[in-house]
Amino acid sequence: MTPTQLRAFHLVAEAGSFSAAARAAGLSQPNLSGQVTALEKAYGVRLFDRRGRSVTPTETGRQLHGVTTRLFALQDEAQALLLGERALTRGHLRIAADSAHHVVPIMAALRKRAGGLTFALSIDNSAVVLERLLRHEADVAVMAKSLSDPRLHAVRLRTDRLVLFAPAGHALAKRGRTPLSALNDQELVLRERGSITREVLEQAMAAADIRPASIVEVQTREGVREAVAAGFGVGAVFASELGEDRRFRRIVITDQDLAVAEYAVCLQERRRVALVRAFMDEATRLAS
């Protein structure tokens, strides 16, 4: 195996096709294809399932991609160390977040610092965000999840609080403030399991022996809002994310402090990679 073959494989695994990898790397498609084919023949393995113009890593390919991701991350770290504090001018940063609300200001600050940077932002619940980071599918993450993992480095961005919301005509919306016990026998609209919003609310209700009449589970934050607007029940959201919407009224929980911190996170082993370090630096600056 040669470094060129591994790099070719890694580029294709990242891009999802030979043509896209060739365009991104400024190489010819036959060159990349030849390098990957040579690697497969040398070890008698199949690394990709070819399906039209796209490719999907086989199980062996998926495992090798994990290795090459760590390998080239270390290479990036070595380069960052040698370059020292040289200003960033270009690069591509993969970000996973549980909400765009907290991560976009960091992205904007980075873009102002280095206009040549590009970003890929994926939004999901905190459990999926953490998994993507640990599997090296994201360079950095922003999420509301308490962390005590030695593999991770985290910067606390801010503290947010859970609030309820309901259509303006709902009985709880007319109050504006309510104890948590008011959720007894109420219909609720919540995110899927793995969402910190749901986890925090369900833990508080379980501790107080509060039992809602039903829970409608919706995959996205936007879906929760639309379901609440359609009258399916009371929703829960972090205060900073509710925004202004005439369809809803905010309902403050009076007897529980459902506070959750939001964190910017990266892998400890990648803290010195130039783009990762720049992101965490901006997160620290904005947090202060």
mmCIF file of C-alpha atoms in Angstrom:
data_model
loop_
_atom_site.group_PDB
_atom_site.id
_atom_site.type_symbol
_atom_site.label_atom_id
_atom_site.label_comp_id
_atom_site.label_asym_id
_atom_site.label_seq_id
_atom_site.Cartn_x
_atom_site.Cartn_y
_atom_site.Cartn_z
ATOM 1 C CA MET A 1 0.000 0.000 0.000
ATOM 2 C CA THR A 2 1.159 3.534 -0.718
ATOM 3 C CA PRO A 3 0.197 6.892 0.852
ATOM 4 C CA THR A 4 -1.186 7.893 -2.568
ATOM 5 C CA GLN A 5 -3.527 4.913 -2.616
ATOM 6 C CA LEU A 6 -4.763 5.624 0.904
ATOM 7 C CA ARG A 7 -5.301 9.286 0.066
ATOM 8 C CA ALA A 8 -7.245 8.355 -3.077
ATOM 9 C CA PHE A 9 -9.440 5.965 -1.092
ATOM 10 C CA HIS A 10 -10.031 8.596 1.592
ATOM 11 C CA LEU A 11 -10.993 11.276 -0.924
ATOM 12 C CA VAL A 12 -13.550 8.997 -2.569
ATOM 13 C CA ALA A 13 -14.994 7.847 0.784
ATOM 14 C CA GLU A 14 -15.399 11.467 1.868
ATOM 15 C CA ALA A 15 -16.958 12.655 -1.402
ATOM 16 C CA GLY A 16 -19.216 9.661 -2.093
ATOM 17 C CA SER A 17 -18.179 9.334 -5.736
ATOM 18 C CA PHE A 18 -15.044 9.208 -7.854
ATOM 19 C CA SER A 19 -16.073 12.201 -9.951
ATOM 20 C CA ALA A 20 -16.815 14.415 -6.939
ATOM 21 C CA ALA A 21 -13.538 13.386 -5.281
ATOM 22 C CA ALA A 22 -11.599 14.154 -8.447
ATOM 23 C CA ARG A 23 -13.165 17.620 -8.742
ATOM 24 C CA ALA A 24 -12.534 18.425 -5.075
ATOM 25 C CA ALA A 25 -8.900 17.315 -5.226
ATOM 26 C CA GLY A 26 -8.141 18.700 -8.696
ATOM 27 C CA LEU A 27 -7.130 15.254 -9.935
ATOM 28 C CA SER A 28 -8.250 13.111 -12.844
ATOM 29 C CA GLN A 29 -10.973 10.562 -12.205
ATOM 30 C CA PRO A 30 -9.042 7.709 -13.904
ATOM 31 C CA ASN A 31 -6.083 8.436 -11.622
ATOM 32 C CA LEU A 32 -8.202 8.162 -8.459
ATOM 33 C CA SER A 33 -10.025 5.106 -9.727
ATOM 34 C CA GLY A 34 -6.757 3.409 -10.632
ATOM 35 C CA GLN A 35 -5.258 4.060 -7.193
ATOM 36 C CA VAL A 36 -8.308 2.634 -5.383
ATOM 37 C CA THR A 37 -8.470 -0.389 -7.711
ATOM 38 C CA ALA A 38 -4.765 -1.075 -7.132
ATOM 39 C CA LEU A 39 -5.328 -0.980 -3.369
ATOM 40 C CA GLU A 40 -8.257 -3.394 -3.631
ATOM 41 C CA LYS A 41 -6.317 -5.817 -5.856
ATOM 42 C CA ALA A 42 -3.236 -5.736 -3.628
ATOM 43 C CA TYR A 43 -5.226 -7.024 -0.656
ATOM 44 C CA GLY A 44 -7.980 -8.920 -2.430
ATOM 45 C CA VAL A 45 -10.765 -6.834 -0.906
ATOM 46 C CA ARG A 46 -13.643 -4.688 -2.156
ATOM 47 C CA LEU A 47 -13.690 -1.252 -0.546
ATOM 48 C CA PHE A 48 -16.677 0.267 -2.361
ATOM 49 C CA ASP A 49 -19.981 -0.871 -3.768
ATOM 50 C CA ARG A 50 -20.300 0.953 -7.112
ATOM 51 C CA ARG A 51 -23.831 2.129 -7.852
ATOM 52 C CA GLY A 52 -23.987 4.267 -10.950
ATOM 53 C CA ARG A 53 -22.019 7.436 -10.327
ATOM 54 C CA SER A 54 -22.081 7.079 -6.540
ATOM 55 C CA VAL A 55 -20.188 4.669 -4.288
ATOM 56 C CA THR A 56 -20.871 3.309 -0.817
ATOM 57 C CA PRO A 57 -18.079 1.920 1.397
ATOM 58 C CA THR A 58 -18.321 -1.780 2.162
ATOM 59 C CA GLU A 59 -17.909 -2.816 5.812
ATOM 60 C CA THR A 60 -14.154 -3.103 5.211
ATOM 61 C CA GLY A 61 -14.200 0.260 3.455
ATOM 62 C CA ARG A 62 -16.109 1.850 6.327
ATOM 63 C CA GLN A 63 -13.554 0.585 8.836
ATOM 64 C CA LEU A 64 -10.662 1.703 6.649
ATOM 65 C CA HIS A 65 -12.270 5.136 6.336
ATOM 66 C CA GLY A 66 -12.179 5.424 10.125
ATOM 67 C CA VAL A 67 -8.451 4.638 10.030
ATOM 68 C CA THR A 68 -7.665 7.071 7.199
ATOM 69 C CA THR A 69 -9.691 9.801 8.903
ATOM 70 C CA ARG A 70 -7.507 9.494 11.992
ATOM 71 C CA LEU A 71 -4.384 9.180 9.865
ATOM 72 C CA PHE A 72 -4.975 12.367 7.876
ATOM 73 C CA ALA A 73 -6.241 14.194 10.967
ATOM 74 C CA LEU A 74 -2.846 13.534 12.554
ATOM 75 C CA GLN A 75 -1.189 14.767 9.380
ATOM 76 C CA ASP A 76 -3.273 17.956 9.593
ATOM 77 C CA GLU A 77 -2.308 18.302 13.250
ATOM 78 C CA ALA A 78 1.388 17.981 12.416
ATOM 79 C CA GLN A 79 1.010 20.631 9.715
ATOM 80 C CA ALA A 80 -0.848 22.940 12.106
ATOM 81 C CA LEU A 81 1.926 22.522 14.674
ATOM 82 C CA LEU A 82 4.620 23.350 12.119
ATOM 83 C CA LEU A 83 2.719 26.320 10.728
ATOM 84 C CA GLY A 84 2.284 27.743 14.211
ATOM 85 C CA GLU A 85 0.004 30.777 14.319
ATOM 86 C CA ARG A 86 -0.137 31.434 10.571
ATOM 87 C CA ALA A 87 -3.535 32.925 9.720
ATOM 88 C CA LEU A 88 -6.118 30.652 8.156
ATOM 89 C CA THR A 89 -6.932 31.445 4.542
ATOM 90 C CA ARG A 90 -8.882 28.407 3.330
ATOM 91 C CA GLY A 91 -10.208 25.026 4.393
ATOM 92 C CA HIS A 92 -13.413 23.013 4.867
ATOM 93 C CA LEU A 93 -14.929 22.421 8.305
ATOM 94 C CA ARG A 94 -17.559 19.740 9.011
ATOM 95 C CA ILE A 95 -19.853 20.751 11.864
ATOM 96 C CA ALA A 96 -22.543 18.728 13.624
ATOM 97 C CA ALA A 97 -24.999 20.570 15.882
ATOM 98 C CA ASP A 98 -28.283 20.022 17.670
ATOM 99 C CA SER A 99 -29.453 23.510 16.670
ATOM 100 C CA ALA A 100 -28.325 26.141 14.197
ATOM 101 C CA HIS A 101 -29.063 28.859 16.743
ATOM 102 C CA HIS A 102 -25.851 28.451 18.764
ATOM 103 C CA VAL A 103 -23.431 27.397 16.029
ATOM 104 C CA VAL A 104 -24.080 29.955 13.269
ATOM 105 C CA PRO A 105 -22.530 32.889 15.209
ATOM 106 C CA ILE A 106 -19.293 30.884 15.534
ATOM 107 C CA MET A 107 -19.340 30.095 11.816
ATOM 108 C CA ALA A 108 -19.940 33.759 11.001
ATOM 109 C CA ALA A 109 -17.000 34.837 13.175
ATOM 110 C CA LEU A 110 -14.746 32.290 11.472
ATOM 111 C CA ARG A 111 -15.867 33.380 8.018
ATOM 112 C CA LYS A 112 -15.115 36.993 8.902
ATOM 113 C CA ARG A 113 -11.663 35.920 10.051
ATOM 114 C CA ALA A 114 -10.959 33.859 6.926
ATOM 115 C CA GLY A 115 -13.274 34.354 3.962
ATOM 116 C CA GLY A 116 -11.905 31.343 2.098
ATOM 117 C CA LEU A 117 -13.314 28.822 4.575
ATOM 118 C CA THR A 118 -16.214 26.578 3.616
ATOM 119 C CA PHE A 119 -18.582 24.731 5.942
ATOM 120 C CA ALA A 120 -20.826 21.665 5.994
ATOM 121 C CA LEU A 121 -23.404 21.867 8.792
ATOM 122 C CA SER A 122 -25.603 18.908 9.787
ATOM 123 C CA ILE A 123 -28.403 19.301 12.352
ATOM 124 C CA ASP A 124 -29.625 16.395 14.478
ATOM 125 C CA ASN A 125 -30.348 15.489 18.089
ATOM 126 C CA SER A 126 -27.501 15.533 20.614
ATOM 127 C CA ALA A 127 -27.029 11.753 20.656
ATOM 128 C CA VAL A 128 -26.489 11.635 16.880
ATOM 129 C CA VAL A 129 -24.273 14.742 16.976
ATOM 130 C CA LEU A 130 -22.001 13.115 19.567
ATOM 131 C CA GLU A 131 -21.859 9.890 17.557
ATOM 132 C CA ARG A 132 -20.856 11.775 14.405
ATOM 133 C CA LEU A 133 -18.033 13.506 16.275
ATOM 134 C CA LEU A 134 -16.710 10.289 17.822
ATOM 135 C CA ARG A 135 -16.837 8.527 14.435
ATOM 136 C CA HIS A 136 -14.807 11.351 12.834
ATOM 137 C CA GLU A 137 -17.741 12.267 10.588
ATOM 138 C CA ALA A 138 -17.618 15.822 11.990
ATOM 139 C CA ASP A 139 -14.619 17.965 12.919
ATOM 140 C CA VAL A 140 -16.421 19.888 15.673
ATOM 141 C CA ALA A 141 -19.832 19.853 17.322
ATOM 142 C CA VAL A 142 -22.182 22.139 19.215
ATOM 143 C CA MET A 143 -24.682 20.445 21.508
ATOM 144 C CA ALA A 144 -26.579 20.627 24.778
ATOM 145 C CA LYS A 145 -25.213 17.516 26.428
ATOM 146 C CA SER A 146 -23.274 17.153 29.658
ATOM 147 C CA LEU A 147 -19.858 15.681 28.879
ATOM 148 C CA SER A 148 -17.386 13.745 31.022
ATOM 149 C CA ASP A 149 -15.513 11.868 28.316
ATOM 150 C CA PRO A 150 -11.679 12.092 28.345
ATOM 151 C CA ARG A 151 -11.698 11.803 24.545
ATOM 152 C CA LEU A 152 -13.431 15.181 24.250
ATOM 153 C CA HIS A 153 -12.575 18.822 24.798
ATOM 154 C CA ALA A 154 -15.535 21.125 25.463
ATOM 155 C CA VAL A 155 -16.115 24.866 25.806
ATOM 156 C CA ARG A 156 -19.266 26.005 27.587
ATOM 157 C CA LEU A 157 -21.030 28.516 25.359
ATOM 158 C CA ARG A 158 -24.095 29.533 27.369
ATOM 159 C CA THR A 159 -26.878 28.284 29.609
ATOM 160 C CA ASP A 160 -30.404 27.956 28.259
ATOM 161 C CA ARG A 161 -33.691 27.035 29.915
ATOM 162 C CA LEU A 162 -36.515 24.827 28.841
ATOM 163 C CA VAL A 163 -39.905 26.475 28.320
ATOM 164 C CA LEU A 164 -43.235 25.195 27.092
ATOM 165 C CA PHE A 165 -45.258 26.630 24.218
ATOM 166 C CA ALA A 166 -48.799 26.177 22.976
ATOM 167 C CA PRO A 167 -51.292 27.780 20.585
ATOM 168 C CA ALA A 168 -52.582 31.130 21.815
ATOM 169 C CA GLY A 169 -56.014 29.700 22.632
ATOM 170 C CA HIS A 170 -54.723 26.836 24.781
ATOM 171 C CA ALA A 171 -55.625 26.927 28.486
ATOM 172 C CA LEU A 172 -51.972 26.844 29.607
ATOM 173 C CA ALA A 173 -51.021 29.543 27.086
ATOM 174 C CA LYS A 174 -53.558 31.907 28.629
ATOM 175 C CA ARG A 175 -51.774 31.572 31.978
ATOM 176 C CA GLY A 176 -48.269 32.191 30.637
ATOM 177 C CA ARG A 177 -46.780 30.655 33.782
ATOM 178 C CA THR A 178 -47.461 27.250 35.310
ATOM 179 C CA PRO A 179 -45.998 24.621 37.634
ATOM 180 C CA LEU A 180 -44.723 21.477 35.955
ATOM 181 C CA SER A 181 -47.605 19.493 37.490
ATOM 182 C CA ALA A 182 -49.943 21.192 34.982
ATOM 183 C CA LEU A 183 -48.611 18.711 32.406
ATOM 184 C CA ASN A 184 -50.479 15.888 34.148
ATOM 185 C CA ASP A 185 -52.966 14.451 31.615
ATOM 186 C CA GLN A 186 -51.831 16.941 28.954
ATOM 187 C CA GLU A 187 -51.055 15.947 25.369
ATOM 188 C CA LEU A 188 -47.392 16.717 24.592
ATOM 189 C CA VAL A 189 -45.451 17.087 21.349
ATOM 190 C CA LEU A 190 -41.766 16.186 21.802
ATOM 191 C CA ARG A 191 -38.655 15.441 19.777
ATOM 192 C CA GLU A 192 -37.439 11.870 19.271
ATOM 193 C CA ARG A 193 -35.464 10.032 21.967
ATOM 194 C CA GLY A 194 -31.877 11.276 22.007
ATOM 195 C CA SER A 195 -33.045 14.894 22.067
ATOM 196 C CA ILE A 196 -31.853 16.818 25.139
ATOM 197 C CA THR A 197 -35.127 18.775 25.161
ATOM 198 C CA ARG A 198 -37.091 15.572 25.608
ATOM 199 C CA GLU A 199 -34.570 14.027 28.002
ATOM 200 C CA VAL A 200 -34.643 17.003 30.377
ATOM 201 C CA LEU A 201 -38.432 17.290 30.400
ATOM 202 C CA GLU A 202 -39.063 13.559 30.825
ATOM 203 C CA GLN A 203 -36.569 13.302 33.689
ATOM 204 C CA ALA A 204 -38.253 16.208 35.491
ATOM 205 C CA MET A 205 -41.731 14.729 34.959
ATOM 206 C CA ALA A 206 -40.611 11.280 36.133
ATOM 207 C CA ALA A 207 -39.066 12.735 39.301
ATOM 208 C CA ALA A 208 -42.330 14.541 40.074
ATOM 209 C CA ASP A 209 -44.523 11.558 39.072
ATOM 210 C CA ILE A 210 -46.191 13.586 36.312
ATOM 211 C CA ARG A 211 -47.893 11.538 33.609
ATOM 212 C CA PRO A 212 -49.012 13.186 30.375
ATOM 213 C CA ALA A 213 -52.072 11.848 28.569
ATOM 214 C CA SER A 214 -50.039 11.157 25.426
ATOM 215 C CA ILE A 215 -46.804 12.053 23.642
ATOM 216 C CA VAL A 216 -46.648 12.731 19.925
ATOM 217 C CA GLU A 217 -43.063 12.133 18.771
ATOM 218 C CA VAL A 218 -41.754 14.315 15.928
ATOM 219 C CA GLN A 219 -38.289 14.045 14.381
ATOM 220 C CA THR A 220 -37.388 17.713 13.910
ATOM 221 C CA ARG A 221 -37.708 20.946 15.856
ATOM 222 C CA GLU A 222 -39.635 22.495 12.953
ATOM 223 C CA GLY A 223 -41.952 19.484 12.916
ATOM 224 C CA VAL A 224 -42.685 19.948 16.620
ATOM 225 C CA ARG A 225 -43.655 23.571 15.999
ATOM 226 C CA GLU A 226 -46.038 22.656 13.193
ATOM 227 C CA ALA A 227 -47.625 19.854 15.215
ATOM 228 C CA VAL A 228 -48.170 22.202 18.160
ATOM 229 C CA ALA A 229 -49.640 24.828 15.835
ATOM 230 C CA ALA A 230 -52.030 22.173 14.476
ATOM 231 C CA GLY A 231 -53.304 21.457 17.985
ATOM 232 C CA PHE A 232 -51.610 18.147 18.744
ATOM 233 C CA GLY A 233 -50.476 19.290 22.186
ATOM 234 C CA VAL A 234 -48.023 21.355 24.234
ATOM 235 C CA GLY A 235 -44.451 21.554 22.990
ATOM 236 C CA ALA A 236 -41.123 22.057 24.753
ATOM 237 C CA VAL A 237 -38.174 24.059 23.480
ATOM 238 C CA PHE A 238 -35.182 25.974 24.786
ATOM 239 C CA ALA A 239 -36.048 29.616 25.429
ATOM 240 C CA SER A 240 -33.499 30.993 22.951
ATOM 241 C CA GLU A 241 -34.952 28.866 20.135
ATOM 242 C CA LEU A 242 -38.645 29.743 20.419
ATOM 243 C CA GLY A 243 -38.385 33.055 18.590
ATOM 244 C CA GLU A 244 -41.313 35.247 17.615
ATOM 245 C CA ASP A 245 -44.305 33.404 16.208
ATOM 246 C CA ARG A 246 -47.832 34.757 16.606
ATOM 247 C CA ARG A 247 -49.238 31.240 16.598
ATOM 248 C CA PHE A 248 -47.666 30.421 19.966
ATOM 249 C CA ARG A 249 -47.456 31.647 23.530
ATOM 250 C CA ARG A 250 -44.483 30.963 25.772
ATOM 251 C CA ILE A 251 -45.290 29.158 29.030
ATOM 252 C CA VAL A 252 -42.712 29.556 31.814
ATOM 253 C CA ILE A 253 -42.350 26.658 34.265
ATOM 254 C CA THR A 254 -42.442 28.259 37.710
ATOM 255 C CA ASP A 255 -41.316 25.486 40.077
ATOM 256 C CA GLN A 256 -38.460 23.875 38.111
ATOM 257 C CA ASP A 257 -35.185 25.345 36.879
ATOM 258 C CA LEU A 258 -34.746 23.251 33.746
ATOM 259 C CA ALA A 259 -31.407 24.761 32.762
ATOM 260 C CA VAL A 260 -29.099 23.139 30.214
ATOM 261 C CA ALA A 261 -25.667 24.267 29.057
ATOM 262 C CA GLU A 262 -24.683 24.399 25.381
ATOM 263 C CA TYR A 263 -21.140 23.302 24.488
ATOM 264 C CA ALA A 264 -18.721 23.541 21.581
ATOM 265 C CA VAL A 265 -16.892 20.210 21.415
ATOM 266 C CA CYS A 266 -13.996 18.595 19.589
ATOM 267 C CA LEU A 267 -11.882 15.479 19.987
ATOM 268 C CA GLN A 268 -8.884 15.952 22.292
ATOM 269 C CA GLU A 269 -6.622 14.374 19.677
ATOM 270 C CA ARG A 270 -7.649 17.030 17.110
ATOM 271 C CA ARG A 271 -7.435 20.189 19.235
ATOM 272 C CA ARG A 272 -4.326 21.412 17.412
ATOM 273 C CA VAL A 273 -5.672 20.916 13.886
ATOM 274 C CA ALA A 274 -5.776 24.444 12.477
ATOM 275 C CA LEU A 275 -9.488 24.653 11.604
ATOM 276 C CA VAL A 276 -10.610 22.871 14.762
ATOM 277 C CA ARG A 277 -8.447 25.104 16.921
ATOM 278 C CA ALA A 278 -9.785 28.216 15.168
ATOM 279 C CA PHE A 279 -13.388 27.114 15.724
ATOM 280 C CA MET A 280 -12.827 26.410 19.411
ATOM 281 C CA ASP A 281 -10.978 29.719 19.824
ATOM 282 C CA GLU A 282 -13.922 31.625 18.345
ATOM 283 C CA ALA A 283 -16.339 29.653 20.532
ATOM 284 C CA THR A 284 -14.313 30.590 23.617
ATOM 285 C CA ARG A 285 -14.200 34.244 22.582
ATOM 286 C CA LEU A 286 -17.951 34.424 21.947
ATOM 287 C CA ALA A 287 -18.699 32.608 25.205
ATOM 288 C CA SER A 288 -16.761 35.181 27.185
#
